[in-house]
Amino acid sequence: FLGHESYITFCHLENEAAFTCSADHTIRKWDVVTGQCVAIYRGHTSIVNRILVAKDYLFSGSYDRTARCWSVDKEKQIQEFRGHRNCVLTLAHYSSRDVLEEEEEEEEEEEKVSRDLLVTGSTDCTVKVWWVSSGRCYQTLLGHTGAVLCLILDAPNRELFSGSTDYTIRTWNIVTGEQLKVFKEHQGSVICLELVNRHLYSGSADRTVKCWLVDTGERIQTYKAHKHSVSTLKYHAGILFTGSGDACARAFNSKSGVLQKIFRGHKFIINCIQIHNELLYTASHDGTLRIWDIRGICKRNKRRLKKERSTQGRGSQKGSLSRLFNNKVGCMVQQENGE
């Protein structure tokens, strides 16, 4: 998908549409079947760092120190969230119905028209929670000593996780704002987070991904092999996909940490990974969004998992590595020059 006038910073998939944001200050909506750009959202005055689609709304965060809410269909700005002292780098969204008790909801009667909340992380070292309907700041979470680069929400457990340039991950109670836990083993900025079944995956400038047990804070796995910072993460079907500053995406066995596949083709850092219908989408600073067929690797991983379960406790699994490295993955969308 070509059209942005500068590099792509993030990608979000929603049904048959892909949304991308860019250093050209715009957000674009694409038809993933035809590759055509079907909408452009203009209004930010600097680099758009992150986007998020929820219901019929599109949320964005920018270097212009604001987050914004747009109507997906009308390409129109609905709300602006202004209060951070510096760039807005990351976003999360939830409904108060997911986390607030009835008596707590009564205290926010004025906001009952719309119970959606937006969470923003900034280079001003804070996390802010906003009411979407009014643009009012609900609370500010203080504790990080560096820029907040990534957020992930566990609404059923009322928990928010934030990663920072202070090398830490912090857990917060999203209702009270209380800081619950600090994860400290990384030796570089924490750039991206993924949460799956109370396992927290964190990608860092120290070139590793770590897996933590959320409930205890124990680090149980470290994924190596990256030649640069780990910039993005996505878990799918027992596989951990990573994007890196070395312009490669990688697939790891999430349980063993074994590298299964390297995806080569981008020229610069991969900023975002999404997976939809067993297709891998990678967005990059090279200005392109590439789509890869991962059906084969997913199928082989499922077969391997089934075999592992059947042979557990019955000796070693010799020969498994050769199968892991025999995956054939091709890019489905090529550039016009035939690259």
C-alpha atoms as a printed R data frame, in Angstrom:
    type eleno elety resid chain resno       x       y      z
1   ATOM     1    CA   PHE     A     1   0.000   0.000  0.000
2   ATOM     2    CA   LEU     A     2   1.743   3.129 -1.231
3   ATOM     3    CA   GLY     A     3   0.498   6.673 -0.685
4   ATOM     4    CA   HIS     A     4   1.899   8.197  2.500
5   ATOM     5    CA   GLU     A     5   4.364  11.011  1.880
6   ATOM     6    CA   SER     A     6   6.628   9.890  4.739
7   ATOM     7    CA   TYR     A     7   7.269   6.776  6.820
8   ATOM     8    CA   ILE     A     8   4.465   4.776  8.442
9   ATOM     9    CA   THR     A     9   4.508   4.762 12.245
10  ATOM    10    CA   PHE     A    10   1.669   2.327 13.035
11  ATOM    11    CA   CYS     A    11  -0.963   0.073 11.497
12  ATOM    12    CA   HIS     A    12  -4.364  -1.109 12.777
13  ATOM    13    CA   LEU     A    13  -6.549  -3.761 11.119
14  ATOM    14    CA   GLU     A    14 -10.329  -3.687 11.400
15  ATOM    15    CA   ASN     A    15 -12.442  -6.144  9.376
16  ATOM    16    CA   GLU     A    16 -11.469  -5.639  5.718
17  ATOM    17    CA   ALA     A    17  -9.782  -2.276  6.307
18  ATOM    18    CA   ALA     A    18  -6.265  -1.291  7.311
19  ATOM    19    CA   PHE     A    19  -5.550   2.034  9.027
20  ATOM    20    CA   THR     A    20  -2.070   3.542  8.917
21  ATOM    21    CA   CYS     A    21  -0.612   6.693 10.458
22  ATOM    22    CA   SER     A    22   2.467   8.493  9.325
23  ATOM    23    CA   ALA     A    23   5.091  11.169  9.816
24  ATOM    24    CA   ASP     A    24   3.246  13.059  7.051
25  ATOM    25    CA   HIS     A    25   0.748  14.125  9.823
26  ATOM    26    CA   THR     A    26  -2.115  12.053  8.319
27  ATOM    27    CA   ILE     A    27  -4.006   8.838  8.923
28  ATOM    28    CA   ARG     A    28  -5.165   6.712  5.994
29  ATOM    29    CA   LYS     A    29  -7.762   3.977  5.629
30  ATOM    30    CA   TRP     A    30  -7.115   1.251  3.044
31  ATOM    31    CA   ASP     A    31  -9.154  -1.496  1.436
32  ATOM    32    CA   VAL     A    32  -6.969  -4.545  2.138
33  ATOM    33    CA   VAL     A    33  -8.375  -6.426 -0.861
34  ATOM    34    CA   THR     A    34  -7.694  -3.797 -3.527
35  ATOM    35    CA   GLY     A    35  -4.912  -1.871 -1.779
36  ATOM    36    CA   GLN     A    36  -6.725   1.397 -2.498
37  ATOM    37    CA   CYS     A    37  -6.724   4.330 -0.058
38  ATOM    38    CA   VAL     A    38 -10.380   5.030  0.771
39  ATOM    39    CA   ALA     A    39 -10.069   7.805  3.390
40  ATOM    40    CA   ILE     A    40  -7.574  10.376  4.687
41  ATOM    41    CA   TYR     A    41  -7.876  11.955  8.158
42  ATOM    42    CA   ARG     A    42  -6.196  15.370  8.408
43  ATOM    43    CA   GLY     A    43  -5.849  17.661 11.426
44  ATOM    44    CA   HIS     A    44  -2.729  16.746 13.385
45  ATOM    45    CA   THR     A    45   0.082  19.252 13.019
46  ATOM    46    CA   SER     A    46   2.982  16.829 13.545
47  ATOM    47    CA   ILE     A    47   3.920  13.131 13.300
48  ATOM    48    CA   VAL     A    48   1.039  10.792 14.159
49  ATOM    49    CA   ASN     A    49   2.577   8.100 16.369
50  ATOM    50    CA   ARG     A    50  -0.254   5.718 17.161
51  ATOM    51    CA   ILE     A    51  -3.831   4.925 16.129
52  ATOM    52    CA   LEU     A    52  -6.577   2.777 17.597
53  ATOM    53    CA   VAL     A    53 -10.007   1.865 16.206
54  ATOM    54    CA   ALA     A    54 -12.839   1.138 18.647
55  ATOM    55    CA   LYS     A    55 -16.510   0.869 17.654
56  ATOM    56    CA   ASP     A    56 -17.068   3.618 15.043
57  ATOM    57    CA   TYR     A    57 -14.257   5.780 16.364
58  ATOM    58    CA   LEU     A    58 -10.637   6.244 15.393
59  ATOM    59    CA   PHE     A    59  -8.221   7.505 18.068
60  ATOM    60    CA   SER     A    60  -4.796   8.982 17.337
61  ATOM    61    CA   GLY     A    61  -1.810  10.337 19.276
62  ATOM    62    CA   SER     A    62   0.762  12.764 17.929
63  ATOM    63    CA   TYR     A    63   3.946  14.737 18.463
64  ATOM    64    CA   ASP     A    64   1.685  17.805 18.495
65  ATOM    65    CA   ARG     A    65   0.982  16.865 22.181
66  ATOM    66    CA   THR     A    66  -2.637  15.923 21.514
67  ATOM    67    CA   ALA     A    67  -4.717  12.801 21.112
68  ATOM    68    CA   ARG     A    68  -7.782  13.023 18.866
69  ATOM    69    CA   CYS     A    69 -10.991  11.110 18.212
70  ATOM    70    CA   TRP     A    70 -12.399  10.812 14.676
71  ATOM    71    CA   SER     A    71 -15.529   9.442 13.080
72  ATOM    72    CA   VAL     A    72 -14.309   6.516 10.970
73  ATOM    73    CA   ASP     A    73 -16.992   6.919  8.290
74  ATOM    74    CA   LYS     A    74 -17.201  10.718  8.086
75  ATOM    75    CA   GLU     A    75 -13.414  11.351  8.241
76  ATOM    76    CA   LYS     A    76 -14.274  14.079 10.751
77  ATOM    77    CA   GLN     A    77 -12.604  15.001 14.066
78  ATOM    78    CA   ILE     A    78 -14.990  14.619 17.028
79  ATOM    79    CA   GLN     A    79 -12.853  15.268 20.104
80  ATOM    80    CA   GLU     A    80  -9.420  16.567 21.085
81  ATOM    81    CA   PHE     A    81  -7.560  15.529 24.250
82  ATOM    82    CA   ARG     A    82  -5.155  18.264 25.293
83  ATOM    83    CA   GLY     A    83  -3.151  18.264 28.541
84  ATOM    84    CA   HIS     A    84   0.118  16.383 28.010
85  ATOM    85    CA   ARG     A    85   3.216  18.572 28.158
86  ATOM    86    CA   ASN     A    86   4.898  16.599 25.393
87  ATOM    87    CA   CYS     A    87   4.334  14.022 22.616
88  ATOM    88    CA   VAL     A    88   1.557  11.432 22.885
89  ATOM    89    CA   LEU     A    89   3.208   8.135 21.955
90  ATOM    90    CA   THR     A    90   0.744   5.373 22.822
91  ATOM    91    CA   LEU     A    91  -2.986   4.709 23.314
92  ATOM    92    CA   ALA     A    92  -5.428   2.284 24.938
93  ATOM    93    CA   HIS     A    93  -9.239   2.310 25.091
94  ATOM    94    CA   TYR     A    94 -11.881   0.783 27.347
95  ATOM    95    CA   SER     A    95 -15.423   1.273 28.629
96  ATOM    96    CA   SER     A    96 -16.142   2.126 32.267
97  ATOM    97    CA   ARG     A    97 -18.691  -0.710 32.174
98  ATOM    98    CA   ASP     A    98 -15.736  -3.095 31.975
99  ATOM    99    CA   VAL     A    99 -14.066  -1.906 35.183
100 ATOM   100    CA   LEU     A   100 -16.287   0.273 37.380
101 ATOM   101    CA   GLU     A   101 -18.734  -0.977 39.988
102 ATOM   102    CA   GLU     A   102 -22.258   0.463 40.025
103 ATOM   103    CA   GLU     A   103 -21.607   2.780 42.982
104 ATOM   104    CA   GLU     A   104 -18.466   4.101 41.288
105 ATOM   105    CA   GLU     A   105 -20.389   4.790 38.088
106 ATOM   106    CA   GLU     A   106 -22.884   6.914 40.022
107 ATOM   107    CA   GLU     A   107 -20.080   9.274 41.005
108 ATOM   108    CA   GLU     A   108 -19.491   9.977 37.318
109 ATOM   109    CA   GLU     A   109 -23.143  10.648 36.431
110 ATOM   110    CA   GLU     A   110 -22.252  13.467 34.051
111 ATOM   111    CA   GLU     A   111 -20.255  11.044 31.914
112 ATOM   112    CA   LYS     A   112 -22.938   8.362 31.591
113 ATOM   113    CA   VAL     A   113 -23.874   9.533 28.096
114 ATOM   114    CA   SER     A   114 -20.671   7.903 26.905
115 ATOM   115    CA   ARG     A   115 -18.724   5.594 29.181
116 ATOM   116    CA   ASP     A   116 -15.712   5.192 26.909
117 ATOM   117    CA   LEU     A   117 -12.288   6.145 28.228
118 ATOM   118    CA   LEU     A   118  -9.029   6.759 26.382
119 ATOM   119    CA   VAL     A   119  -5.618   6.112 27.956
120 ATOM   120    CA   THR     A   120  -2.568   8.000 26.661
121 ATOM   121    CA   GLY     A   121   1.152   7.671 27.375
122 ATOM   122    CA   SER     A   122   3.554  10.530 26.757
123 ATOM   123    CA   THR     A   123   7.181  11.610 26.748
124 ATOM   124    CA   ASP     A   124   6.232  13.806 29.728
125 ATOM   125    CA   CYS     A   125   6.568  10.550 31.789
126 ATOM   126    CA   THR     A   126   2.835  10.385 32.601
127 ATOM   127    CA   VAL     A   127  -0.132   8.226 31.705
128 ATOM   128    CA   LYS     A   128  -3.482  10.003 31.464
129 ATOM   129    CA   VAL     A   129  -7.030   8.602 31.388
130 ATOM   130    CA   TRP     A   130  -9.679  10.681 29.559
131 ATOM   131    CA   TRP     A   131 -13.454  10.628 29.200
132 ATOM   132    CA   VAL     A   132 -14.023  10.357 25.444
133 ATOM   133    CA   SER     A   133 -17.348  12.236 25.459
134 ATOM   134    CA   SER     A   134 -16.028  15.430 27.060
135 ATOM   135    CA   GLY     A   135 -12.263  15.261 26.525
136 ATOM   136    CA   ARG     A   136 -11.850  15.733 30.297
137 ATOM   137    CA   CYS     A   137  -8.887  14.099 32.064
138 ATOM   138    CA   TYR     A   138 -10.179  11.486 34.557
139 ATOM   139    CA   GLN     A   139  -6.820  10.783 36.221
140 ATOM   140    CA   THR     A   140  -3.057  11.085 35.770
141 ATOM   141    CA   LEU     A   141  -0.765   8.160 36.680
142 ATOM   142    CA   LEU     A   142   2.624   9.223 38.054
143 ATOM   143    CA   GLY     A   143   5.647   6.991 38.670
144 ATOM   144    CA   HIS     A   144   7.692   6.596 35.508
145 ATOM   145    CA   THR     A   145  10.899   8.620 35.280
146 ATOM   146    CA   GLY     A   146  11.142   8.335 31.492
147 ATOM   147    CA   ALA     A   147   8.894   8.615 28.451
148 ATOM   148    CA   VAL     A   148   5.965   6.171 28.353
149 ATOM   149    CA   LEU     A   149   6.362   4.255 25.081
150 ATOM   150    CA   CYS     A   150   3.701   1.551 25.298
151 ATOM   151    CA   LEU     A   151   0.467   0.618 27.068
152 ATOM   152    CA   ILE     A   152  -1.635  -2.523 27.315
153 ATOM   153    CA   LEU     A   153  -4.885  -2.952 29.208
154 ATOM   154    CA   ASP     A   154  -6.392  -5.908 31.069
155 ATOM   155    CA   ALA     A   155  -9.875  -4.485 31.749
156 ATOM   156    CA   PRO     A   156 -11.398  -7.585 33.434
157 ATOM   157    CA   ASN     A   157  -8.623  -7.452 36.046
158 ATOM   158    CA   ARG     A   158  -8.676  -3.633 36.219
159 ATOM   159    CA   GLU     A   159  -4.975  -3.510 35.308
160 ATOM   160    CA   LEU     A   160  -2.970  -1.296 32.991
161 ATOM   161    CA   PHE     A   161   0.645  -2.045 31.994
162 ATOM   162    CA   SER     A   162   3.029   0.683 30.822
163 ATOM   163    CA   GLY     A   163   6.561   0.450 29.415
164 ATOM   164    CA   SER     A   164   9.074   3.283 29.531
165 ATOM   165    CA   THR     A   165  12.508   4.614 28.643
166 ATOM   166    CA   ASP     A   166  13.290   4.227 32.372
167 ATOM   167    CA   TYR     A   167  13.787   0.480 31.528
168 ATOM   168    CA   THR     A   168  10.755  -0.555 33.627
169 ATOM   169    CA   ILE     A   169   7.255  -1.912 33.141
170 ATOM   170    CA   ARG     A   170   4.689  -0.752 35.696
171 ATOM   171    CA   THR     A   171   1.296  -2.189 36.571
172 ATOM   172    CA   TRP     A   172  -1.542   0.137 37.640
173 ATOM   173    CA   ASN     A   173  -5.034  -0.266 39.020
174 ATOM   174    CA   ILE     A   174  -6.966   1.486 36.260
175 ATOM   175    CA   VAL     A   175  -9.763   2.571 38.626
176 ATOM   176    CA   THR     A   176  -7.783   3.938 41.593
177 ATOM   177    CA   GLY     A   177  -4.569   4.869 39.767
178 ATOM   178    CA   GLU     A   178  -2.524   2.923 42.333
179 ATOM   179    CA   GLN     A   179   0.824   1.524 41.167
180 ATOM   180    CA   LEU     A   180   0.806  -2.235 41.827
181 ATOM   181    CA   LYS     A   181   4.110  -3.687 40.584
182 ATOM   182    CA   VAL     A   182   7.362  -2.783 38.805
183 ATOM   183    CA   PHE     A   183   9.188  -5.165 36.411
184 ATOM   184    CA   LYS     A   184  12.888  -4.254 36.258
185 ATOM   185    CA   GLU     A   185  15.108  -6.731 34.339
186 ATOM   186    CA   HIS     A   186  15.431  -4.967 30.968
187 ATOM   187    CA   GLN     A   187  18.694  -3.166 30.196
188 ATOM   188    CA   GLY     A   188  17.101  -0.718 27.754
189 ATOM   189    CA   SER     A   189  13.892   1.176 27.046
190 ATOM   190    CA   VAL     A   190  10.715  -0.944 27.014
191 ATOM   191    CA   ILE     A   191   9.231  -0.246 23.589
192 ATOM   192    CA   CYS     A   192   6.296  -2.658 23.187
193 ATOM   193    CA   LEU     A   193   4.029  -4.940 25.222
194 ATOM   194    CA   GLU     A   194   1.718  -7.888 24.564
195 ATOM   195    CA   LEU     A   195  -0.514  -9.626 27.126
196 ATOM   196    CA   VAL     A   196  -1.756 -13.194 26.642
197 ATOM   197    CA   ASN     A   197  -3.325 -15.383 29.350
198 ATOM   198    CA   ARG     A   198  -1.651 -13.457 32.191
199 ATOM   199    CA   HIS     A   199   1.709 -13.733 30.420
200 ATOM   200    CA   LEU     A   200   3.230 -10.325 29.651
201 ATOM   201    CA   TYR     A   201   5.676 -10.037 26.734
202 ATOM   202    CA   SER     A   202   7.942  -6.972 26.593
203 ATOM   203    CA   GLY     A   203  10.186  -5.860 23.725
204 ATOM   204    CA   SER     A   204  13.142  -3.613 24.465
205 ATOM   205    CA   ALA     A   205  16.000  -1.537 23.109
206 ATOM   206    CA   ASP     A   206  18.262  -4.138 24.759
207 ATOM   207    CA   ARG     A   207  17.459  -6.354 21.703
208 ATOM   208    CA   THR     A   208  15.453  -8.890 23.687
209 ATOM   209    CA   VAL     A   209  11.872  -9.840 24.442
210 ATOM   210    CA   LYS     A   210  11.046 -11.079 27.929
211 ATOM   211    CA   CYS     A   211   8.033 -13.052 29.113
212 ATOM   212    CA   TRP     A   212   6.712 -12.403 32.646
213 ATOM   213    CA   LEU     A   213   4.104 -14.040 34.833
214 ATOM   214    CA   VAL     A   214   1.840 -11.103 35.655
215 ATOM   215    CA   ASP     A   215   0.607 -12.465 38.967
216 ATOM   216    CA   THR     A   216   4.067 -13.066 40.474
217 ATOM   217    CA   GLY     A   217   6.311 -10.729 38.484
218 ATOM   218    CA   GLU     A   218   8.630 -13.650 37.615
219 ATOM   219    CA   ARG     A   219  10.502 -13.532 34.294
220 ATOM   220    CA   ILE     A   220  10.177 -16.998 32.695
221 ATOM   221    CA   GLN     A   221  11.635 -16.598 29.184
222 ATOM   222    CA   THR     A   222  13.971 -14.377 27.157
223 ATOM   223    CA   TYR     A   223  13.845 -14.287 23.348
224 ATOM   224    CA   LYS     A   224  17.116 -13.333 21.646
225 ATOM   225    CA   ALA     A   225  18.397 -13.139 18.017
226 ATOM   226    CA   HIS     A   226  17.470  -9.536 17.233
227 ATOM   227    CA   LYS     A   227  20.268  -7.357 15.880
228 ATOM   228    CA   HIS     A   228  18.592  -4.122 16.949
229 ATOM   229    CA   SER     A   229  15.814  -2.851 19.244
230 ATOM   230    CA   VAL     A   230  12.572  -4.829 19.359
231 ATOM   231    CA   SER     A   231   9.980  -2.341 18.153
232 ATOM   232    CA   THR     A   232   6.728  -4.334 18.033
233 ATOM   233    CA   LEU     A   233   5.187  -7.619 19.220
234 ATOM   234    CA   LYS     A   234   2.207  -9.808 18.391
235 ATOM   235    CA   TYR     A   235   1.235 -13.230 19.765
236 ATOM   236    CA   HIS     A   236  -0.704 -15.677 17.583
237 ATOM   237    CA   ALA     A   237  -1.387 -19.407 17.917
238 ATOM   238    CA   GLY     A   238   1.572 -20.166 20.166
239 ATOM   239    CA   ILE     A   239   3.941 -18.045 18.080
240 ATOM   240    CA   LEU     A   240   5.464 -14.736 19.160
241 ATOM   241    CA   PHE     A   241   6.035 -12.421 16.184
242 ATOM   242    CA   THR     A   242   8.476  -9.537 16.611
243 ATOM   243    CA   GLY     A   243   9.497  -6.539 14.522
244 ATOM   244    CA   SER     A   244  12.901  -4.938 14.907
245 ATOM   245    CA   GLY     A   245  15.109  -1.996 14.033
246 ATOM   246    CA   ASP     A   246  17.127  -4.428 11.919
247 ATOM   247    CA   ALA     A   247  14.236  -4.323  9.355
248 ATOM   248    CA   CYS     A   248  13.316  -7.972  9.993
249 ATOM   249    CA   ALA     A   249  10.264  -9.626 11.500
250 ATOM   250    CA   ARG     A   250  10.750 -12.878 13.391
251 ATOM   251    CA   ALA     A   251   8.635 -15.775 14.615
252 ATOM   252    CA   PHE     A   252   9.521 -17.503 17.897
253 ATOM   253    CA   ASN     A   253   8.049 -20.520 19.614
254 ATOM   254    CA   SER     A   254   6.501 -18.656 22.542
255 ATOM   255    CA   LYS     A   255   7.046 -21.517 24.979
256 ATOM   256    CA   SER     A   256  10.610 -22.606 24.170
257 ATOM   257    CA   GLY     A   257  11.966 -19.316 22.829
258 ATOM   258    CA   VAL     A   258  13.292 -21.065 19.677
259 ATOM   259    CA   LEU     A   259  13.505 -18.850 16.569
260 ATOM   260    CA   GLN     A   260  11.326 -20.372 13.833
261 ATOM   261    CA   LYS     A   261  11.455 -17.908 10.941
262 ATOM   262    CA   ILE     A   262  12.938 -14.585  9.817
263 ATOM   263    CA   PHE     A   263  10.913 -12.360  7.451
264 ATOM   264    CA   ARG     A   264  13.179 -10.230  5.263
265 ATOM   265    CA   GLY     A   265  12.124  -7.550  2.761
266 ATOM   266    CA   HIS     A   266  11.703  -4.225  4.529
267 ATOM   267    CA   LYS     A   267  14.474  -1.634  4.232
268 ATOM   268    CA   PHE     A   268  14.066   0.075  7.625
269 ATOM   269    CA   ILE     A   269  12.655  -0.506 11.111
270 ATOM   270    CA   ILE     A   270   9.353  -2.388 11.397
271 ATOM   271    CA   ASN     A   271   7.018  -0.259 13.519
272 ATOM   272    CA   CYS     A   272   3.937  -2.432 13.708
273 ATOM   273    CA   ILE     A   273   2.806  -6.036 13.293
274 ATOM   274    CA   GLN     A   274  -0.807  -7.152 12.934
275 ATOM   275    CA   ILE     A   275  -2.266 -10.584 12.183
276 ATOM   276    CA   HIS     A   276  -5.602 -11.169 10.470
277 ATOM   277    CA   ASN     A   277  -6.891 -14.419  8.922
278 ATOM   278    CA   GLU     A   278  -3.407 -15.946  9.307
279 ATOM   279    CA   LEU     A   279  -1.831 -13.158  7.289
280 ATOM   280    CA   LEU     A   280   0.999 -11.152  8.834
281 ATOM   281    CA   TYR     A   281   0.972  -7.382  8.202
282 ATOM   282    CA   THR     A   282   4.199  -5.443  8.750
283 ATOM   283    CA   ALA     A   283   4.408  -1.637  8.585
284 ATOM   284    CA   SER     A   284   7.769   0.066  8.282
285 ATOM   285    CA   HIS     A   285   9.745   3.310  8.255
286 ATOM   286    CA   ASP     A   286  10.412   2.495  4.574
287 ATOM   287    CA   GLY     A   287   6.852   3.758  3.908
288 ATOM   288    CA   THR     A   288   5.375   0.388  2.957
289 ATOM   289    CA   LEU     A   289   2.939  -2.084  4.458
290 ATOM   290    CA   ARG     A   290   3.707  -5.693  3.520
291 ATOM   291    CA   ILE     A   291   1.484  -8.733  3.825
292 ATOM   292    CA   TRP     A   292   2.933 -12.221  4.411
293 ATOM   293    CA   ASP     A   293   1.260 -15.617  4.253
294 ATOM   294    CA   ILE     A   294   1.860 -17.404  7.594
295 ATOM   295    CA   ARG     A   295  -0.664 -20.224  7.187
296 ATOM   296    CA   GLY     A   296   2.099 -22.775  6.750
297 ATOM   297    CA   ILE     A   297   4.068 -21.786  9.848
298 ATOM   298    CA   CYS     A   298   0.866 -21.667 11.937
299 ATOM   299    CA   LYS     A   299  -0.203 -25.088 10.727
300 ATOM   300    CA   ARG     A   300   3.205 -26.603 11.409
301 ATOM   301    CA   ASN     A   301   3.266 -25.035 14.866
302 ATOM   302    CA   LYS     A   302  -0.141 -26.520 15.708
303 ATOM   303    CA   ARG     A   303   1.034 -29.949 14.562
304 ATOM   304    CA   ARG     A   304   4.200 -29.622 16.611
305 ATOM   305    CA   LEU     A   305   2.256 -28.554 19.711
306 ATOM   306    CA   LYS     A   306  -0.049 -31.550 19.305
307 ATOM   307    CA   LYS     A   307   2.951 -33.885 18.969
308 ATOM   308    CA   GLU     A   308   4.647 -32.303 22.000
309 ATOM   309    CA   ARG     A   309   1.562 -32.945 24.113
310 ATOM   310    CA   SER     A   310   1.354 -36.556 22.974
311 ATOM   311    CA   THR     A   311   5.049 -37.213 23.679
312 ATOM   312    CA   GLN     A   312   5.319 -35.315 26.956
313 ATOM   313    CA   GLY     A   313   7.081 -37.480 29.483
314 ATOM   314    CA   ARG     A   314   8.095 -40.020 26.838
315 ATOM   315    CA   GLY     A   315  11.647 -38.916 26.084
316 ATOM   316    CA   SER     A   316  13.220 -36.312 23.833
317 ATOM   317    CA   GLN     A   317  11.844 -34.781 20.630
318 ATOM   318    CA   LYS     A   318  14.815 -35.314 18.326
319 ATOM   319    CA   GLY     A   319  14.684 -33.741 14.917
320 ATOM   320    CA   SER     A   320  12.234 -31.005 15.882
321 ATOM   321    CA   LEU     A   321  14.651 -28.169 15.084
322 ATOM   322    CA   SER     A   322  15.053 -29.208 11.462
323 ATOM   323    CA   ARG     A   323  11.287 -29.032 10.997
324 ATOM   324    CA   LEU     A   324  11.095 -25.647 12.696
325 ATOM   325    CA   PHE     A   325  13.559 -24.116 10.262
326 ATOM   326    CA   ASN     A   326  11.913 -25.586  7.155
327 ATOM   327    CA   ASN     A   327   9.147 -22.968  6.930
328 ATOM   328    CA   LYS     A   328   8.493 -21.347  3.566
329 ATOM   329    CA   VAL     A   329   6.974 -17.879  3.862
330 ATOM   330    CA   GLY     A   330   6.506 -15.456  0.977
331 ATOM   331    CA   CYS     A   331   5.441 -11.830  0.696
332 ATOM   332    CA   MET     A   332   2.034 -11.662 -1.022
333 ATOM   333    CA   VAL     A   333   2.220  -7.992 -2.016
334 ATOM   334    CA   GLN     A   334   5.262  -6.982 -4.032
335 ATOM   335    CA   GLN     A   335   6.463  -3.583 -5.083
336 ATOM   336    CA   GLU     A   336   6.168  -2.643 -8.737
337 ATOM   337    CA   ASN     A   337   9.891  -3.025 -9.313
338 ATOM   338    CA   GLY     A   338   9.488  -6.745 -8.603
339 ATOM   339    CA   GLU     A   339  11.528  -6.661 -5.401
